Amino acid sequence: MGLLSRASYVVRSKVNSLLNRAEDPTETLDYSYEQMRDELKDVERGLADLVAQKKRLEVQRERLQENVEKHNEQAREAMRQDREDLARRALEKKQAKLESIEEMEDQIASLESTQSDLEEKKSQLQERIERFRTKKETMKARYEAAEAQNRVSEAMTGVGDEMADIGRAIERAEERTDDMEARAAAMDELTERGVFEDQLSDEDAIDRELSQGRSNREVEAELETLRAENGGEQASSGGETSASVDEAESAVDESEIDESAVDAELEELREEEDAGKDDSST
């Protein structure tokens, strides 16, 4: 097989595949039915034309027959007047009219035969069209039922084109949702760890840690209060309570020491800055 033959074969196969997918059997059946009805209309028009032609010949035949009678009268009147020559001419015309009538009768008989054939073919075509219409409606009903059943089956199994698109859309939505949830969780974690500063807040990471420390001390103080209110446990755990209070006080002292050290460092930085300004002014 040559290159052109192979290309032609491939093109025809592709076109045939596209036509098979695009073809709707119900539309094809309707189109065929309309074509058959058009053929029937053509037969009816042809039959009507033939009958009209036959009627015209019959009218002409009747006129010729009237002329034949007229020529007979002319011939008799001519003989009564001893005009044999006129009688001969009238009879000659009569004979010509009779020949024309004979030809017309042959034509009329032929047209009648053709009319009978057309009427029979028309009757057969009508019966054929009626059978096809019944079969067409039956096939359309079967096709539509099969198509509906196929759509339901595809929807139930999820193998149809539309269901496949829906499945892919759901997968993409799930992937994007998972990514957004993971990103939100990561941002929350980094914010809690102080990696991202809140641009709308005056607090920094140190302030948040100090605030967390104060919250912890308040919680510990409330716990100590609850322990003190519980009389049954106070007697058995008096030493532990006093130790816990001492630890809390020592934590407070350490916090105060740390804050005083920070204040001292800040004061030294201010003095150094002032000394630098004096040197620059001299």
mmCIF file of C-alpha atoms in Angstrom:
data_model
loop_
_atom_site.group_PDB
_atom_site.id
_atom_site.type_symbol
_atom_site.label_atom_id
_atom_site.label_comp_id
_atom_site.label_asym_id
_atom_site.label_seq_id
_atom_site.Cartn_x
_atom_site.Cartn_y
_atom_site.Cartn_z
ATOM 1 C CA MET A 1 0.000 0.000 0.000
ATOM 2 C CA GLY A 2 1.450 3.341 -1.091
ATOM 3 C CA LEU A 3 1.766 6.434 1.039
ATOM 4 C CA LEU A 4 -1.193 8.195 -0.587
ATOM 5 C CA SER A 5 -3.365 5.103 -0.274
ATOM 6 C CA ARG A 6 -2.502 4.762 3.397
ATOM 7 C CA ALA A 7 -3.231 8.453 4.010
ATOM 8 C CA SER A 8 -6.541 8.169 2.169
ATOM 9 C CA TYR A 9 -7.458 5.078 4.191
ATOM 10 C CA VAL A 10 -6.596 6.825 7.475
ATOM 11 C CA VAL A 11 -8.618 9.902 6.530
ATOM 12 C CA ARG A 12 -11.633 7.806 5.552
ATOM 13 C CA SER A 13 -11.433 5.809 8.772
ATOM 14 C CA LYS A 14 -11.233 8.994 10.858
ATOM 15 C CA VAL A 15 -14.153 10.578 9.015
ATOM 16 C CA ASN A 16 -16.177 7.402 9.357
ATOM 17 C CA SER A 17 -15.462 7.305 13.087
ATOM 18 C CA LEU A 18 -16.557 10.931 13.485
ATOM 19 C CA LEU A 19 -19.717 10.314 11.488
ATOM 20 C CA ASN A 20 -20.561 7.260 13.588
ATOM 21 C CA ARG A 21 -20.252 9.307 16.768
ATOM 22 C CA ALA A 22 -22.220 12.236 15.333
ATOM 23 C CA GLU A 23 -24.965 10.153 13.715
ATOM 24 C CA ASP A 24 -28.274 10.021 15.529
ATOM 25 C CA PRO A 25 -30.300 6.968 14.410
ATOM 26 C CA THR A 26 -33.585 8.694 15.221
ATOM 27 C CA GLU A 27 -32.713 11.628 12.972
ATOM 28 C CA THR A 28 -31.631 9.236 10.209
ATOM 29 C CA LEU A 29 -34.950 7.383 10.418
ATOM 30 C CA ASP A 30 -36.929 10.630 10.322
ATOM 31 C CA TYR A 31 -34.926 11.812 7.316
ATOM 32 C CA SER A 32 -35.539 8.538 5.462
ATOM 33 C CA TYR A 33 -39.246 8.786 6.227
ATOM 34 C CA GLU A 34 -39.375 12.331 4.846
ATOM 35 C CA GLN A 35 -37.534 11.194 1.713
ATOM 36 C CA MET A 36 -40.118 8.476 1.118
ATOM 37 C CA ARG A 37 -42.945 10.973 1.605
ATOM 38 C CA ASP A 38 -41.284 13.272 -0.941
ATOM 39 C CA GLU A 39 -41.199 10.370 -3.409
ATOM 40 C CA LEU A 40 -44.885 9.779 -2.798
ATOM 41 C CA LYS A 41 -45.608 13.449 -3.479
ATOM 42 C CA ASP A 42 -43.662 13.206 -6.744
ATOM 43 C CA VAL A 43 -45.770 10.207 -7.773
ATOM 44 C CA GLU A 44 -48.958 12.061 -6.886
ATOM 45 C CA ARG A 45 -47.879 15.116 -8.896
ATOM 46 C CA GLY A 46 -47.004 12.910 -11.863
ATOM 47 C CA LEU A 47 -50.314 11.137 -11.605
ATOM 48 C CA ALA A 48 -52.166 14.437 -11.453
ATOM 49 C CA ASP A 49 -50.333 15.686 -14.556
ATOM 50 C CA LEU A 50 -51.133 12.466 -16.407
ATOM 51 C CA VAL A 51 -54.841 12.652 -15.543
ATOM 52 C CA ALA A 52 -54.916 16.286 -16.637
ATOM 53 C CA GLN A 53 -53.329 15.347 -19.969
ATOM 54 C CA LYS A 54 -55.873 12.548 -20.454
ATOM 55 C CA LYS A 55 -58.730 14.932 -19.692
ATOM 56 C CA ARG A 56 -57.452 17.379 -22.316
ATOM 57 C CA LEU A 57 -57.364 14.588 -24.918
ATOM 58 C CA GLU A 58 -60.866 13.502 -23.980
ATOM 59 C CA VAL A 59 -62.128 17.077 -24.417
ATOM 60 C CA GLN A 60 -60.452 17.281 -27.817
ATOM 61 C CA ARG A 61 -61.958 13.919 -28.795
ATOM 62 C CA GLU A 62 -65.423 15.149 -27.899
ATOM 63 C CA ARG A 63 -64.924 18.257 -30.030
ATOM 64 C CA LEU A 64 -63.750 16.147 -32.969
ATOM 65 C CA GLN A 65 -66.779 13.910 -32.570
ATOM 66 C CA GLU A 66 -69.001 16.987 -32.685
ATOM 67 C CA ASN A 67 -67.195 18.054 -35.857
ATOM 68 C CA VAL A 68 -67.815 14.620 -37.337
ATOM 69 C CA GLU A 69 -71.551 15.063 -36.829
ATOM 70 C CA LYS A 70 -71.282 18.556 -38.259
ATOM 71 C CA HIS A 71 -69.541 17.261 -41.407
ATOM 72 C CA ASN A 72 -72.220 14.600 -41.793
ATOM 73 C CA GLU A 73 -74.888 17.311 -41.806
ATOM 74 C CA GLN A 74 -72.822 19.356 -44.259
ATOM 75 C CA ALA A 75 -72.562 16.396 -46.615
ATOM 76 C CA ARG A 76 -76.316 15.694 -46.495
ATOM 77 C CA GLU A 77 -77.160 19.374 -47.038
ATOM 78 C CA ALA A 78 -74.742 19.542 -49.993
ATOM 79 C CA MET A 79 -76.333 16.484 -51.634
ATOM 80 C CA ARG A 80 -79.794 17.982 -51.182
ATOM 81 C CA GLN A 81 -78.510 21.046 -53.065
ATOM 82 C CA ASP A 82 -76.855 18.914 -55.739
ATOM 83 C CA ARG A 83 -73.408 20.072 -54.560
ATOM 84 C CA GLU A 84 -71.523 16.821 -54.666
ATOM 85 C CA ASP A 85 -68.229 18.666 -54.535
ATOM 86 C CA LEU A 86 -69.116 20.232 -51.177
ATOM 87 C CA ALA A 87 -70.382 16.902 -49.917
ATOM 88 C CA ARG A 88 -67.056 15.326 -50.875
ATOM 89 C CA ARG A 89 -65.089 18.019 -49.017
ATOM 90 C CA ALA A 90 -67.279 17.590 -45.921
ATOM 91 C CA LEU A 91 -66.773 13.830 -45.972
ATOM 92 C CA GLU A 92 -63.008 14.250 -46.391
ATOM 93 C CA LYS A 93 -62.924 16.482 -43.312
ATOM 94 C CA LYS A 94 -65.056 13.969 -41.489
ATOM 95 C CA GLN A 95 -62.569 11.208 -42.347
ATOM 96 C CA ALA A 96 -59.642 13.307 -41.101
ATOM 97 C CA LYS A 97 -61.481 13.941 -37.859
ATOM 98 C CA LEU A 98 -62.200 10.257 -37.441
ATOM 99 C CA GLU A 99 -58.492 9.438 -37.885
ATOM 100 C CA SER A 100 -57.606 12.073 -35.279
ATOM 101 C CA ILE A 101 -60.210 10.618 -32.941
ATOM 102 C CA GLU A 102 -58.716 7.168 -33.389
ATOM 103 C CA GLU A 103 -55.215 8.470 -32.583
ATOM 104 C CA MET A 104 -56.524 10.272 -29.517
ATOM 105 C CA GLU A 105 -58.300 7.179 -28.317
ATOM 106 C CA ASP A 106 -55.040 5.269 -28.596
ATOM 107 C CA GLN A 107 -53.279 8.013 -26.594
ATOM 108 C CA ILE A 108 -56.060 8.083 -24.032
ATOM 109 C CA ALA A 109 -55.875 4.300 -23.658
ATOM 110 C CA SER A 110 -52.108 4.524 -23.177
ATOM 111 C CA LEU A 111 -52.523 7.253 -20.584
ATOM 112 C CA GLU A 112 -55.159 5.215 -18.794
ATOM 113 C CA SER A 113 -52.780 2.250 -18.672
ATOM 114 C CA THR A 114 -50.002 4.481 -17.325
ATOM 115 C CA GLN A 115 -52.452 5.957 -14.838
ATOM 116 C CA SER A 116 -53.350 2.498 -13.592
ATOM 117 C CA ASP A 117 -49.666 1.624 -13.151
ATOM 118 C CA LEU A 118 -48.990 4.850 -11.278
ATOM 119 C CA GLU A 119 -52.002 4.374 -9.038
ATOM 120 C CA GLU A 120 -50.840 0.848 -8.222
ATOM 121 C CA LYS A 121 -47.305 2.071 -7.510
ATOM 122 C CA LYS A 122 -48.694 4.883 -5.414
ATOM 123 C CA SER A 123 -50.729 2.398 -3.393
ATOM 124 C CA GLN A 124 -47.687 0.177 -2.911
ATOM 125 C CA LEU A 125 -45.543 3.155 -1.932
ATOM 126 C CA GLN A 126 -48.147 4.304 0.581
ATOM 127 C CA GLU A 127 -48.237 0.860 2.153
ATOM 128 C CA ARG A 128 -44.447 0.801 2.253
ATOM 129 C CA ILE A 129 -44.327 4.238 3.855
ATOM 130 C CA GLU A 130 -46.895 3.203 6.438
ATOM 131 C CA ARG A 131 -44.914 0.066 7.320
ATOM 132 C CA PHE A 132 -41.736 2.095 7.521
ATOM 133 C CA ARG A 133 -43.426 4.686 9.741
ATOM 134 C CA THR A 134 -44.535 1.963 12.158
ATOM 135 C CA LYS A 135 -41.094 0.397 12.175
ATOM 136 C CA LYS A 136 -39.490 3.830 12.535
ATOM 137 C CA GLU A 137 -41.513 4.708 15.611
ATOM 138 C CA THR A 138 -40.769 1.313 17.123
ATOM 139 C CA MET A 139 -37.028 1.685 16.475
ATOM 140 C CA LYS A 140 -37.019 5.220 17.841
ATOM 141 C CA ALA A 141 -38.744 4.055 21.024
ATOM 142 C CA ARG A 142 -36.245 1.198 21.427
ATOM 143 C CA TYR A 143 -33.285 3.481 20.761
ATOM 144 C CA GLU A 144 -34.444 6.140 23.213
ATOM 145 C CA ALA A 145 -35.095 3.482 25.866
ATOM 146 C CA ALA A 146 -31.656 1.947 25.280
ATOM 147 C CA GLU A 147 -30.041 5.387 25.354
ATOM 148 C CA ALA A 148 -31.751 6.233 28.648
ATOM 149 C CA GLN A 149 -30.724 2.889 30.110
ATOM 150 C CA ASN A 150 -27.162 3.455 28.945
ATOM 151 C CA ARG A 151 -27.060 6.909 30.550
ATOM 152 C CA VAL A 152 -28.361 5.490 33.816
ATOM 153 C CA SER A 153 -25.804 2.677 33.705
ATOM 154 C CA GLU A 154 -22.982 5.129 33.007
ATOM 155 C CA ALA A 155 -24.170 7.354 35.836
ATOM 156 C CA MET A 156 -24.336 4.400 38.220
ATOM 157 C CA THR A 157 -20.901 3.070 37.248
ATOM 158 C CA GLY A 158 -19.258 6.461 36.651
ATOM 159 C CA VAL A 159 -17.708 5.417 33.323
ATOM 160 C CA GLY A 160 -19.470 7.946 31.097
ATOM 161 C CA ASP A 161 -17.763 11.031 29.699
ATOM 162 C CA GLU A 162 -19.797 13.431 31.836
ATOM 163 C CA MET A 163 -19.292 11.359 34.983
ATOM 164 C CA ALA A 164 -15.577 11.164 34.229
ATOM 165 C CA ASP A 165 -15.458 14.965 33.959
ATOM 166 C CA ILE A 166 -17.343 15.243 37.244
ATOM 167 C CA GLY A 167 -14.899 12.811 38.868
ATOM 168 C CA ARG A 168 -11.917 14.818 37.642
ATOM 169 C CA ALA A 169 -13.525 18.028 38.910
ATOM 170 C CA ILE A 170 -14.042 16.459 42.334
ATOM 171 C CA GLU A 171 -10.421 15.283 42.413
ATOM 172 C CA ARG A 172 -9.169 18.753 41.511
ATOM 173 C CA ALA A 173 -11.402 20.325 44.160
ATOM 174 C CA GLU A 174 -10.153 17.860 46.789
ATOM 175 C CA GLU A 175 -6.526 18.541 45.833
ATOM 176 C CA ARG A 176 -6.997 22.316 46.052
ATOM 177 C CA THR A 177 -8.870 21.977 49.344
ATOM 178 C CA ASP A 178 -6.097 19.796 50.793
ATOM 179 C CA ASP A 179 -3.463 22.300 49.645
ATOM 180 C CA MET A 180 -5.357 25.228 51.146
ATOM 181 C CA GLU A 181 -5.942 23.397 54.430
ATOM 182 C CA ALA A 182 -2.270 22.430 54.614
ATOM 183 C CA ARG A 183 -1.202 26.003 53.840
ATOM 184 C CA ALA A 184 -3.579 27.413 56.462
ATOM 185 C CA ALA A 185 -2.263 24.937 59.067
ATOM 186 C CA ALA A 186 1.325 25.865 58.200
ATOM 187 C CA MET A 187 0.587 29.579 58.487
ATOM 188 C CA ASP A 188 -1.103 29.051 61.860
ATOM 189 C CA GLU A 189 1.863 27.042 63.114
ATOM 190 C CA LEU A 190 4.403 29.630 61.953
ATOM 191 C CA THR A 191 2.335 32.430 63.463
ATOM 192 C CA GLU A 192 2.138 30.634 66.809
ATOM 193 C CA ARG A 193 5.889 30.090 66.746
ATOM 194 C CA GLY A 194 6.444 33.798 66.129
ATOM 195 C CA VAL A 195 8.010 33.416 62.720
ATOM 196 C CA PHE A 196 5.506 35.860 61.211
ATOM 197 C CA GLU A 197 5.013 39.171 62.988
ATOM 198 C CA ASP A 198 1.506 40.591 63.173
ATOM 199 C CA GLN A 199 1.710 43.866 61.220
ATOM 200 C CA LEU A 200 -1.405 45.241 62.957
ATOM 201 C CA SER A 201 -0.135 44.540 66.488
ATOM 202 C CA ASP A 202 2.539 46.351 68.545
ATOM 203 C CA GLU A 203 3.629 43.073 70.172
ATOM 204 C CA ASP A 204 6.700 41.206 69.002
ATOM 205 C CA ALA A 205 7.907 37.684 69.797
ATOM 206 C CA ILE A 206 9.419 38.777 73.140
ATOM 207 C CA ASP A 207 6.181 40.431 74.243
ATOM 208 C CA ARG A 208 4.269 37.285 73.365
ATOM 209 C CA GLU A 209 6.673 35.102 75.344
ATOM 210 C CA LEU A 210 6.454 37.441 78.341
ATOM 211 C CA SER A 211 2.674 37.416 78.078
ATOM 212 C CA GLN A 212 2.706 33.646 77.939
ATOM 213 C CA GLY A 213 4.900 33.602 81.066
ATOM 214 C CA ARG A 214 2.508 35.874 82.935
ATOM 215 C CA SER A 215 -0.405 33.687 81.894
ATOM 216 C CA ASN A 216 1.418 30.626 83.201
ATOM 217 C CA ARG A 217 2.090 32.353 86.534
ATOM 218 C CA GLU A 218 -1.566 33.373 86.824
ATOM 219 C CA VAL A 219 -2.617 29.796 86.180
ATOM 220 C CA GLU A 220 -0.178 28.525 88.810
ATOM 221 C CA ALA A 221 -1.470 31.117 91.297
ATOM 222 C CA GLU A 222 -5.073 30.037 90.689
ATOM 223 C CA LEU A 223 -4.058 26.419 91.168
ATOM 224 C CA GLU A 224 -2.413 27.298 94.487
ATOM 225 C CA THR A 225 -5.585 29.068 95.566
ATOM 226 C CA LEU A 226 -7.649 26.014 94.758
ATOM 227 C CA ARG A 227 -5.252 23.813 96.689
ATOM 228 C CA ALA A 228 -5.491 26.143 99.704
ATOM 229 C CA GLU A 229 -9.287 26.017 99.612
ATOM 230 C CA ASN A 230 -9.270 22.231 99.616
ATOM 231 C CA GLY A 231 -8.986 21.593 103.368
ATOM 232 C CA GLY A 232 -8.701 17.813 103.124
ATOM 233 C CA GLU A 233 -5.655 17.934 100.963
ATOM 234 C CA GLN A 234 -4.063 20.893 102.805
ATOM 235 C CA ALA A 235 -3.077 18.855 105.860
ATOM 236 C CA SER A 236 -1.489 16.049 103.877
ATOM 237 C CA SER A 237 0.256 18.253 101.399
ATOM 238 C CA GLY A 238 1.171 21.330 103.468
ATOM 239 C CA GLY A 239 4.877 20.942 102.827
ATOM 240 C CA GLU A 240 4.390 20.524 99.119
ATOM 241 C CA THR A 241 2.191 23.613 98.988
ATOM 242 C CA SER A 242 4.733 25.775 100.772
ATOM 243 C CA ALA A 243 7.412 24.469 98.441
ATOM 244 C CA SER A 244 5.311 25.339 95.430
ATOM 245 C CA VAL A 245 4.704 28.836 96.793
ATOM 246 C CA ASP A 246 8.419 29.272 97.315
ATOM 247 C CA GLU A 247 9.073 28.152 93.771
ATOM 248 C CA ALA A 248 6.483 30.627 92.455
ATOM 249 C CA GLU A 249 8.033 33.457 94.477
ATOM 250 C CA SER A 250 11.505 32.549 93.307
ATOM 251 C CA ALA A 251 10.209 32.539 89.682
ATOM 252 C CA VAL A 252 8.733 35.987 90.224
ATOM 253 C CA ASP A 253 12.035 37.218 91.707
ATOM 254 C CA GLU A 254 13.956 35.811 88.756
ATOM 255 C CA SER A 255 11.562 37.528 86.369
ATOM 256 C CA GLU A 256 12.043 40.801 88.203
ATOM 257 C CA ILE A 257 15.824 40.332 88.123
ATOM 258 C CA ASP A 258 15.723 39.700 84.411
ATOM 259 C CA GLU A 259 13.666 42.836 83.813
ATOM 260 C CA SER A 260 16.050 44.955 85.908
ATOM 261 C CA ALA A 261 19.004 43.606 83.947
ATOM 262 C CA VAL A 262 17.306 44.518 80.712
ATOM 263 C CA ASP A 263 16.612 48.021 82.045
ATOM 264 C CA ALA A 264 20.308 48.406 82.980
ATOM 265 C CA GLU A 265 21.409 47.398 79.503
ATOM 266 C CA LEU A 266 18.967 49.852 77.952
ATOM 267 C CA GLU A 267 20.356 52.653 80.228
ATOM 268 C CA GLU A 268 23.926 51.871 79.119
ATOM 269 C CA LEU A 269 22.860 52.037 75.467
ATOM 270 C CA ARG A 270 21.293 55.468 76.049
ATOM 271 C CA GLU A 271 24.475 56.779 77.769
ATOM 272 C CA GLU A 272 26.638 55.530 74.916
ATOM 273 C CA GLU A 273 24.333 57.222 72.399
ATOM 274 C CA ASP A 274 24.475 60.509 74.359
ATOM 275 C CA ALA A 275 28.271 60.340 74.560
ATOM 276 C CA GLY A 276 28.480 59.793 70.809
ATOM 277 C CA LYS A 277 26.315 62.867 70.208
ATOM 278 C CA ASP A 278 28.592 65.006 72.477
ATOM 279 C CA ASP A 279 31.717 63.896 70.639
ATOM 280 C CA SER A 280 30.202 64.734 67.295
ATOM 281 C CA SER A 281 29.160 68.199 68.475
ATOM 282 C CA THR A 282 32.722 69.082 69.696
#
